[in-house]
Short mmCIF file of C-alpha atoms in Angstrom, two decimals:
data_model
loop_
_atom_site.label_atom_id
_atom_site.label_comp_id
_atom_site.label_asym_id
_atom_site.label_seq_id
_atom_site.Cartn_x
_atom_site.Cartn_y
_atom_site.Cartn_z
CA MET A 79 28.35 -6.89 -1.08
CA ILE A 80 29.19 -3.66 0.73
CA ALA A 81 25.68 -2.34 0.07
CA VAL A 82 24.12 -5.50 1.54
CA LEU A 83 26.30 -5.19 4.63
CA ASP A 84 25.29 -1.54 5.05
CA VAL A 85 21.62 -2.50 4.91
CA LEU A 86 22.16 -5.29 7.45
CA ARG A 87 24.16 -3.03 9.75
CA THR A 88 21.53 -0.29 9.72
CA ALA A 89 18.64 -2.75 10.11
CA GLY A 90 20.36 -4.46 13.05
CA ARG A 91 20.99 -1.15 14.79
CA LEU A 92 17.38 -0.02 14.31
CA LEU A 93 16.01 -3.35 15.50
CA TRP A 94 18.23 -3.39 18.59
CA ARG A 95 17.16 0.10 19.63
CA HIS A 96 13.45 -0.04 18.83
CA TRP A 97 12.17 -3.62 18.73
CA PRO A 98 9.89 -3.38 21.83
CA VAL A 99 8.11 -0.29 20.44
CA LEU A 100 7.86 -1.85 16.98
CA LEU A 101 6.34 -4.99 18.44
CA ALA A 102 3.84 -2.97 20.49
CA TRP A 103 2.73 -0.90 17.48
CA TYR A 104 2.28 -3.99 15.33
CA ALA A 105 0.22 -5.71 18.02
CA ALA A 106 -1.90 -2.56 18.37
CA GLY A 107 -2.55 -2.51 14.62
CA VAL A 108 -3.59 -6.17 14.60
CA LEU A 109 -5.86 -5.67 17.62
CA GLY A 110 -7.42 -2.56 16.08
CA ARG A 111 -8.12 -4.40 12.83
CA TYR A 112 -9.76 -7.28 14.71
CA VAL A 113 -11.99 -5.00 16.79
CA VAL A 114 -13.08 -2.92 13.79
CA ILE A 115 -13.94 -6.00 11.71
CA GLU A 116 -16.00 -7.43 14.58
CA VAL A 117 -17.92 -4.16 15.03
CA ALA A 118 -18.30 -3.58 11.27
CA GLY A 119 -19.63 -7.10 10.78
CA PHE A 120 -22.17 -6.62 13.56
CA VAL A 121 -23.35 -3.31 12.10
CA GLY A 122 -23.28 -4.70 8.56
CA ALA A 123 -25.76 -7.41 9.51
CA TYR A 124 -28.28 -4.62 10.12
CA ASN A 125 -27.21 -2.24 7.36
CA ALA A 126 -24.70 -3.12 4.63
CA VAL A 127 -23.84 0.51 3.84
CA ALA A 128 -23.12 1.38 7.48
CA GLY A 129 -20.96 -1.72 7.91
CA SER A 130 -19.00 -0.96 4.76
CA LEU A 131 -18.39 2.58 5.98
CA LEU A 132 -16.74 1.13 9.08
CA LEU A 133 -14.62 -1.47 7.27
CA PRO A 134 -11.98 1.03 5.96
CA LEU A 135 -11.11 1.73 9.60
CA ALA A 136 -9.70 -1.81 9.82
CA ILE A 137 -7.25 -1.09 7.02
CA LEU A 138 -6.57 2.37 8.44
CA SER A 139 -5.62 0.84 11.80
CA ARG A 140 -2.97 -1.27 10.09
CA LEU A 141 -1.73 1.78 8.19
CA VAL A 142 -1.50 3.87 11.36
CA ALA A 143 0.59 1.13 12.96
CA LEU A 144 2.81 0.89 9.87
CA VAL A 145 3.42 4.65 9.69
CA ALA A 146 4.15 4.74 13.41
CA MET A 147 6.64 1.87 13.10
CA LEU A 148 8.45 3.54 10.22
CA LEU A 149 8.61 6.85 12.07
CA VAL A 150 9.79 5.17 15.29
CA VAL A 151 13.02 4.08 13.57
CA ARG A 152 13.40 7.46 11.85
CA ASP A 153 15.91 8.79 14.39
CA GLY A 154 18.37 5.99 13.63
CA MET A 155 18.48 6.50 9.84
CA ARG A 156 21.73 8.45 9.49
CA GLN A 157 21.70 8.97 5.74
CA LEU A 158 18.14 10.28 5.76
CA ASP A 159 18.95 12.51 8.72
CA GLU A 160 21.66 14.24 6.67
CA ILE A 161 19.07 15.31 4.09
CA SER A 162 16.23 16.06 6.49
CA PRO A 163 17.07 16.26 10.21
CA LEU A 164 14.41 15.00 12.56
CA PRO A 165 12.34 17.89 13.98
CA GLN A 166 12.59 18.42 17.71
CA ASP A 167 9.23 20.02 18.49
CA ALA A 168 6.19 17.82 19.03
CA VAL A 169 3.87 19.91 16.82
CA THR A 170 6.03 19.40 13.74
CA ARG A 171 6.33 15.69 14.45
CA ARG A 172 2.56 15.31 14.71
CA ARG A 173 2.20 17.23 11.47
CA GLN A 174 4.68 14.91 9.75
CA PHE A 175 2.81 11.87 11.07
CA THR A 176 -0.48 13.18 9.71
CA ASP A 177 1.05 14.04 6.33
CA ALA A 178 2.70 10.63 6.09
CA LEU A 179 -0.57 8.91 7.01
CA LEU A 180 -2.62 10.81 4.42
CA ALA A 181 0.02 10.33 1.71
CA GLY A 182 0.33 6.62 2.42
CA ILE A 183 -3.35 5.70 2.23
CA LEU A 184 -3.56 5.25 -1.54
CA PRO A 185 -0.32 3.24 -2.05
CA PHE A 186 -1.04 1.19 1.08
CA PHE A 187 -4.54 0.32 -0.13
CA ALA A 188 -3.05 -0.70 -3.48
CA PHE A 189 -0.45 -2.83 -1.73
CA TYR A 190 -3.09 -4.21 0.65
CA ALA A 191 -5.33 -5.25 -2.23
CA ALA A 192 -2.58 -6.60 -4.49
CA TRP A 193 -1.32 -9.07 -1.89
CA GLY A 194 -4.76 -10.31 -0.86
CA PHE A 195 -5.01 -8.62 2.54
CA LEU A 196 -8.07 -6.65 1.47
CA ARG A 197 -9.74 -9.88 0.39
CA GLU A 198 -8.97 -11.41 3.79
CA ASP A 199 -10.52 -8.44 5.59
CA ALA A 200 -13.60 -8.58 3.36
CA ALA A 201 -13.94 -12.32 4.01
CA ALA A 202 -13.63 -11.85 7.78
CA TYR A 203 -16.17 -9.02 7.66
CA SER A 204 -18.60 -11.11 5.59
CA ALA A 205 -18.24 -14.09 7.95
CA ARG A 206 -18.97 -11.90 10.97
CA ALA A 207 -21.97 -10.26 9.24
CA LEU A 208 -23.35 -13.64 8.20
CA GLU A 209 -22.96 -14.96 11.73
CA VAL A 210 -24.88 -12.02 13.21
CA SER A 211 -27.48 -12.15 10.42
CA ALA A 212 -28.06 -15.85 11.03
CA GLY A 213 -28.68 -15.12 14.70
CA LEU A 214 -31.14 -12.37 13.81
CA ASN A 215 -33.01 -14.67 11.44
CA PHE A 216 -33.17 -17.43 14.06
CA THR A 217 -34.51 -14.98 16.64
CA ALA A 218 -37.12 -13.76 14.15
CA ILE A 219 -38.24 -17.35 13.48
CA VAL A 220 -38.55 -18.13 17.19
CA ASP A 221 -40.40 -14.88 17.94
CA LYS A 222 -42.43 -15.11 14.71
CA THR A 223 -41.47 -11.57 13.68
CA ASP A 224 -39.78 -10.00 10.70
CA PRO A 225 -35.97 -10.38 10.79
CA ALA A 226 -34.02 -7.25 11.66
CA GLY A 227 -31.66 -5.71 9.17
CA ASP A 228 -31.77 -5.03 5.46
CA GLY A 229 -31.41 -8.68 4.46
CA LEU A 230 -28.07 -8.15 2.67
CA ALA A 231 -25.91 -9.68 5.44
CA GLY A 232 -23.25 -7.06 4.92
CA ALA A 233 -22.94 -7.55 1.16
CA LEU A 234 -22.70 -4.20 -0.64
CA THR A 235 -23.75 -4.05 -4.28
CA LEU A 236 -22.96 -1.48 -6.95
CA THR A 237 -25.72 1.10 -6.54
CA PRO A 238 -26.03 4.90 -6.90
CA VAL A 239 -25.39 5.06 -3.14
CA THR A 240 -21.94 3.55 -3.68
CA PHE A 241 -21.01 6.16 -6.28
CA ALA A 242 -22.45 8.91 -4.07
CA ILE A 243 -20.25 7.80 -1.17
CA VAL A 244 -17.14 8.07 -3.35
CA VAL A 245 -18.06 11.55 -4.59
CA VAL A 246 -19.12 12.91 -1.20
CA ALA A 247 -16.11 11.50 0.67
CA PHE A 248 -13.69 12.85 -1.95
CA ALA A 249 -15.36 16.28 -1.95
CA LEU A 250 -15.32 16.56 1.85
CA ARG A 251 -11.68 15.44 1.92
CA TRP A 252 -10.82 18.10 -0.67
CA VAL A 253 -12.57 20.81 1.37
CA LEU A 254 -10.72 19.80 4.53
CA LYS A 255 -7.41 19.87 2.68
CA ARG A 256 -8.02 23.38 1.36
CA HIS A 257 -8.90 24.73 4.81
CA ARG A 258 -6.61 22.62 6.96
CA GLU A 259 -4.70 25.63 8.30
CA ARG A 260 -7.88 27.15 9.74
CA LEU A 261 -9.27 23.94 11.23
CA PRO A 262 -8.43 22.32 14.59
CA ARG A 263 -5.76 19.64 14.53
CA TRP A 264 -8.22 16.87 15.37
CA PHE A 265 -9.83 17.37 11.95
CA ALA A 266 -6.86 15.39 10.61
CA VAL A 267 -8.57 12.25 11.96
CA ILE A 268 -11.68 13.01 9.90
CA ALA A 269 -9.53 13.76 6.85
CA ALA A 270 -7.75 10.39 7.18
CA TYR A 271 -11.08 8.58 7.50
CA LEU A 272 -12.57 10.34 4.46
CA GLU A 273 -9.45 9.55 2.45
CA ALA A 274 -9.72 5.88 3.41
CA VAL A 275 -13.45 5.78 2.62
CA TRP A 276 -13.24 7.23 -0.87
CA VAL A 277 -10.21 5.09 -1.79
CA TYR A 278 -11.87 1.93 -0.44
CA PHE A 279 -15.20 2.52 -2.17
CA ALA A 280 -13.47 3.57 -5.40
CA ALA A 281 -11.51 0.31 -5.28
CA LEU A 282 -14.78 -1.55 -4.64
CA VAL A 283 -16.44 0.07 -7.66
CA LEU A 284 -13.37 -0.59 -9.81
CA SER A 285 -13.20 -4.24 -8.78
CA VAL A 286 -16.90 -4.77 -9.60
CA VAL A 287 -16.45 -3.13 -13.00
CA ILE A 288 -13.33 -5.18 -13.77
CA ASP A 289 -15.04 -8.42 -12.70
CA SER A 290 -18.02 -7.60 -14.92
CA VAL A 291 -15.83 -6.85 -17.93
CA THR A 292 -13.70 -9.94 -17.32
CA GLY A 293 -16.78 -12.14 -16.99
CA TRP A 294 -18.20 -10.73 -20.20
CA VAL A 295 -14.93 -11.35 -22.07
CA GLN A 296 -14.63 -14.89 -20.74
CA THR A 297 -18.08 -15.78 -22.10
CA ARG A 298 -17.33 -14.59 -25.65
CA GLN A 299 -16.96 -17.17 -28.39
CA GLY A 300 -13.49 -15.90 -29.23
CA MET A 301 -12.19 -16.88 -25.80
CA VAL A 302 -13.67 -20.36 -26.22
CA TRP A 303 -11.88 -20.73 -29.55
CA LEU A 304 -8.64 -19.49 -27.97
CA ASP A 305 -8.91 -22.02 -25.13
CA ASP A 306 -9.60 -24.82 -27.62
CA PHE A 307 -6.63 -23.75 -29.74
CA GLN A 308 -4.33 -23.72 -26.69
CA ALA A 309 -5.56 -27.16 -25.63
CA THR A 310 -4.99 -28.50 -29.15
CA VAL A 311 -1.45 -27.09 -29.35
CA SER A 312 -0.63 -28.41 -25.86
CA ALA A 313 -1.86 -31.88 -26.78
CA ALA A 314 0.07 -31.95 -30.05
CA PHE A 315 3.30 -30.44 -28.70
CA ALA A 316 3.69 -31.45 -25.07
CA PRO A 317 7.19 -29.90 -24.65
CA LEU A 318 5.80 -26.53 -25.77
CA ALA A 319 3.10 -26.79 -23.10
CA TRP A 320 5.74 -27.58 -20.49
CA VAL A 321 7.79 -24.56 -21.50
CA TRP A 322 4.74 -22.30 -21.43
CA ASP A 323 3.69 -23.56 -17.98
CA GLY A 324 7.25 -23.09 -16.75
CA ILE A 325 7.35 -19.50 -18.00
CA GLU A 326 4.02 -18.74 -16.31
CA TRP A 327 5.25 -20.27 -13.05
CA PHE A 328 8.55 -18.37 -13.19
CA LEU A 329 6.90 -15.04 -13.92
CA GLY A 330 4.41 -15.55 -11.10
CA GLU A 331 7.07 -16.50 -8.56
CA ALA A 332 9.60 -13.90 -9.69
CA GLY A 333 6.96 -11.19 -9.73
CA GLY A 334 6.02 -11.89 -6.14
CA ILE A 335 9.63 -12.14 -4.96
CA ILE A 336 10.72 -8.91 -6.67
CA LEU A 337 7.63 -6.73 -6.45
CA LEU A 338 6.89 -7.30 -2.76
CA PRO A 339 10.15 -5.80 -1.40
CA LEU A 340 9.98 -2.99 -3.97
CA ALA A 341 6.44 -2.22 -2.82
CA TRP A 342 7.68 -1.97 0.75
CA LEU A 343 10.46 0.41 -0.32
CA THR A 344 7.93 2.53 -2.20
CA ILE A 345 5.69 2.78 0.86
CA ALA A 346 8.71 3.76 2.94
CA GLY A 347 9.52 6.46 0.38
CA VAL A 348 5.96 7.81 0.62
CA VAL A 349 6.04 7.84 4.42
CA TYR A 350 9.45 9.47 4.73
CA GLY A 351 8.71 11.88 1.89
CA GLN A 352 12.30 12.06 0.66
CA ALA A 353 11.92 10.46 -2.78
CA VAL A 354 13.46 12.22 -5.71
CA ALA A 355 10.96 13.60 -8.19
CA PRO A 356 11.69 13.15 -11.90
CA GLU A 357 12.32 16.11 -14.11
CA PRO A 358 9.00 17.77 -14.98
CA VAL A 359 7.76 17.46 -18.53
CA PRO A 360 6.48 20.68 -20.13
CA ALA A 361 2.69 20.58 -20.31
CA ASP A 362 2.63 22.02 -23.83
CA SER A 363 4.54 18.98 -25.15
CA LEU A 364 1.99 16.41 -24.00
CA GLY A 365 -0.69 14.88 -26.19
CA GLY A 366 0.39 16.24 -29.57
CA GLU A 367 -2.36 17.79 -31.68
CA VAL A 368 -5.16 16.25 -29.63
CA GLY A 369 -3.62 17.57 -26.44
CA ALA A 370 -3.29 21.03 -27.97
CA ARG A 371 -7.00 21.07 -28.87
CA LEU A 372 -7.98 19.93 -25.37
CA ARG A 373 -5.80 22.61 -23.80
CA SER A 374 -7.33 25.23 -26.10
CA ARG A 375 -10.86 24.21 -25.05
CA TYR A 376 -9.78 24.17 -21.42
CA ARG A 377 -8.49 27.75 -21.68
CA SER A 378 -11.85 28.84 -23.10
CA LEU A 379 -13.62 27.85 -19.86
CA PRO A 380 -14.44 30.51 -17.25
CA ALA A 381 -11.54 31.35 -14.96
CA ARG A 382 -13.37 30.28 -11.78
CA LEU A 383 -14.25 26.87 -13.26
CA ARG A 384 -10.67 26.38 -14.48
CA ALA A 385 -9.36 27.16 -11.01
CA ARG A 386 -11.64 24.56 -9.40
CA LEU A 387 -10.79 21.91 -12.02
CA ARG A 388 -7.09 22.67 -11.57
CA ASP A 389 -7.38 22.23 -7.79
CA ILE A 390 -9.23 18.91 -8.15
CA TRP A 391 -6.72 17.62 -10.71
CA ALA A 392 -3.77 18.67 -8.56
CA ASP A 393 -5.36 16.92 -5.57
CA LEU A 394 -5.75 13.71 -7.57
CA VAL A 395 -2.25 13.81 -9.04
CA SER A 396 -0.69 14.53 -5.63
CA ARG A 397 -1.79 11.08 -4.44
CA PHE A 398 0.14 9.31 -7.21
CA THR A 399 3.20 11.58 -7.25
CA PRO A 400 4.88 10.00 -4.16
CA ILE A 401 4.55 6.55 -5.74
CA GLY A 402 6.29 7.70 -8.91
CA ASP A 403 8.93 9.50 -6.88
CA GLY A 404 9.69 6.34 -4.93
CA ILE A 405 10.09 4.33 -8.14
CA VAL A 406 12.45 6.96 -9.57
CA LEU A 407 14.47 6.91 -6.36
CA MET A 408 14.96 3.14 -6.55
CA TRP A 409 15.89 3.40 -10.23
CA ARG A 410 18.60 5.96 -9.45
CA ALA A 411 19.96 3.86 -6.58
CA GLY A 412 21.16 1.24 -9.06
CA PRO A 413 20.50 -2.48 -9.55
CA VAL A 414 23.22 -3.70 -7.17
CA LEU A 415 21.74 -2.10 -4.08
CA ILE A 416 18.13 -2.89 -5.00
CA GLY A 417 19.07 -6.47 -5.89
CA GLY A 418 20.82 -6.87 -2.55
CA PHE A 419 17.78 -5.59 -0.70
CA VAL A 420 15.51 -7.97 -2.64
CA LEU A 421 17.83 -10.83 -1.70
CA LEU A 422 17.73 -9.91 1.99
CA TYR A 423 13.95 -9.61 1.92
CA THR A 424 13.65 -13.01 0.22
CA VAL A 425 15.80 -14.54 2.95
CA LEU A 426 13.50 -12.98 5.55
CA LEU A 427 10.47 -14.51 3.82
CA ALA A 428 12.18 -17.89 3.86
CA VAL A 429 12.95 -17.53 7.57
CA GLN A 430 9.31 -16.64 8.21
CA GLY A 431 8.15 -19.75 6.34
CA TRP A 432 10.55 -21.98 8.26
CA ALA A 433 9.48 -20.42 11.56
CA GLU A 434 5.80 -21.07 10.80
CA TRP A 435 6.61 -24.66 9.81
CA GLY A 436 8.66 -25.16 12.98
CA LEU A 437 5.95 -23.65 15.18
CA LEU A 438 3.34 -26.06 13.84
CA ARG A 439 5.69 -28.99 14.47
CA LEU A 440 6.36 -27.67 17.97
CA VAL A 441 2.66 -27.38 18.81
CA GLY A 442 1.95 -30.81 17.37
CA PRO A 443 -1.39 -32.47 16.56
CA HIS A 444 -4.43 -31.52 18.65
CA ASP A 445 -8.19 -31.80 18.50
CA LEU A 446 -9.79 -29.50 15.92
CA ASP A 447 -12.82 -28.39 17.95
CA GLN A 448 -11.28 -28.11 21.41
CA PHE A 449 -7.87 -26.73 20.45
CA TRP A 450 -7.41 -25.32 16.94
CA LEU A 451 -10.74 -23.50 16.70
CA VAL A 452 -9.94 -21.87 20.06
CA PHE A 453 -6.22 -21.09 19.86
CA ASP A 454 -5.49 -20.96 16.11
CA GLN A 455 -5.55 -17.14 15.89
CA VAL A 456 -3.09 -16.75 18.77
CA ILE A 457 -0.75 -19.46 17.50
CA PHE A 458 -0.63 -18.12 13.95
CA LEU A 459 0.06 -14.63 15.30
CA VAL A 460 3.28 -15.60 17.07
CA VAL A 461 5.53 -15.63 14.01
CA PRO A 462 4.21 -12.37 12.43
CA VAL A 463 4.64 -10.55 15.75
CA LEU A 464 8.29 -11.62 15.84
CA ILE A 465 8.99 -11.11 12.13
CA GLU A 466 7.27 -7.76 11.57
CA PRO A 467 9.75 -5.65 13.60
CA ILE A 468 12.57 -7.27 11.62
CA ARG A 469 10.75 -6.50 8.36
CA ILE A 470 10.29 -2.82 9.27
CA ALA A 471 13.93 -2.51 10.34
CA LEU A 472 15.05 -4.13 7.09
CA VAL A 473 12.85 -1.83 4.97
CA ALA A 474 14.09 1.24 6.84
CA GLY A 475 17.69 0.08 6.48
CA GLY A 476 17.20 -0.50 2.76
CA TYR A 477 15.64 2.92 2.26
CA ASP A 478 18.43 4.59 4.24
CA ALA A 479 20.98 2.83 2.04
CA VAL A 480 19.15 4.07 -1.06
CA ILE A 481 19.30 7.62 0.30
CA GLY A 482 22.99 7.17 1.06
CA ARG A 483 23.69 6.03 -2.48
CA LEU A 484 21.86 9.06 -3.83
CA VAL A 485 23.75 11.46 -1.53
CA SER A 486 27.13 9.98 -2.51
CA ARG A 487 26.31 10.28 -6.21
CA ARG A 488 25.23 13.89 -5.80
CA ALA A 489 28.41 14.67 -3.86
CA ALA A 490 30.54 13.04 -6.55
CA ALA A 491 28.77 15.00 -9.28
CA ALA A 492 29.12 18.30 -7.41
CA ALA A 493 32.80 17.84 -6.56
CA PRO A 494 35.25 19.72 -8.85
CA SER A 495 37.35 17.60 -11.15
CA SER A 496 40.78 16.83 -9.71
CA GLU A 497 42.39 16.14 -13.09
CA PRO A 498 44.70 18.93 -14.39
CA ALA A 499 43.56 20.74 -17.48
CA PRO A 500 45.40 19.68 -20.65
CA ALA A 501 48.14 22.05 -21.76
CA ALA A 502 47.46 24.11 -24.85
CA PRO A 503 49.51 23.31 -27.97
CA ALA A 504 52.54 25.50 -28.54
CA GLY A 505 51.24 26.71 -31.90
CA ALA A 506 48.03 27.92 -30.34
CA ALA A 507 50.01 29.86 -27.70
CA ASP A 508 52.09 31.57 -30.41
CA ALA A 509 48.99 32.51 -32.36
CA SER A 510 47.36 34.09 -29.32
CA ALA A 511 50.53 36.09 -28.66
#
C-alpha cells in the first residue's frame, strides 16, 4: 500500500508541474505522425519503395514525443536524481536525448507492433496511397494516358530491394555510430532515421516470413486433423470446451493487462538508462562443446575480420541489452511494487474507457456523412490528449519508485550489522590463553 501511495504521490507531483508541456509534446507527436502518413501515402502512390522509406518517420515522430515527455518529467524524479543527477549544461542534455532516442527505437517499435499501432499506421498509409492512386488512374482514363506511378499503390513486397534496404541502412547506421565523435551533431538526426528504417524494414521482412510459415503450417493435413480432433472433443465434452475457452480468454486478458504496463516501464528504463544489468556470464561457459568448437573456429579467423565481426555483434547486442536490463530491474523491485503499479495502470485504462464512453454519450447521435466523417478524428483525440500526460506521469512515478526500492535495498545491504557479535565460549578462551 505504501508503494502504491508513493507512485501516486510522485505521479501527481510530476503531472501538476509539467502537464501543459506533456500535452503539447503529445499533440506534436500526433500531428507529426498524421503529416508524415499523408505525405508518405502520396509518395507511395507513385513509388512504393519511396513511400515505405518515409513511413518510419511517422513512428519516429511518436517516439520523439515520448522521449521528450519522459525527459520533461526527469527533474521531478527524486529517487532517480540521487543515482544520476540531471546535467545542467545544454550540450549534455541534448546528448542524453539523442542517446535515449536511439536506444528506444528498437523496444518502441516492438511495443508499437505488439499493440497494433504499427498495423494502424500501415492501414492509414495504404488508405492514403490507394486514394491518391485512384485519382491518378482516373486522371489517366480521362486523359487517355498511362497512369502515373509503379502500379503498386504503396504496397511493398518482399524483394531483393527490401533486403538491400535493411543491410544498407544498418551498415550506414553502424558507420555513423563508430565515427559519431568526429561528425557534426546534426548527424544524430540521420542516425535516428537510419535506425528506424532498418528496424522497420527488418520487422516487415520478419512479418512476411512469419505469415508465410504460418500459412504453410495451417494448410498441412496435420493441422486439419488437429482441428477435427478439437471439434470432436468439444462436441463430446462440452464442459471441457468451456474450460478451455475460459483459459484462453483469461490468458489473453491477463496478458494484455499485465504486459502493457510492464512494457511501459521497460521503455522508461531504456530512456532513462538507469536499469540494473544482470551479472555477466563468462563467454567460455556458453554453448558447451558446440560453443567451444565455434569459438575455436572464430579464433582461427584473421584478426581484422574478427574485429569487424565483434563490432557488428556488439552493435546488435547493445540494442537488446537495455530491454533485458529493464526486465531485471523490475524483477529486483519485487512483486508488491510491480503489482501495485499494474493495478494503478489498469485503473487508468478503465478511466480512459469510461471517458471515451461518456464523450460519445455527450456528443450524441449525428449524421454520418455531415458530422462523423468530418469531426471523428478530433472527437476521438480528446480523451487520449487528456489521458496521455497522466499515463506518462504514472509511468515515471512507477519507475522512480522502482529506483527507490533498489536504492533502499542496496543501502540496507551495505549497512554494517547492528547486532553484537556472539561471545566466545569460556573453554575456547582458556585454550587460546
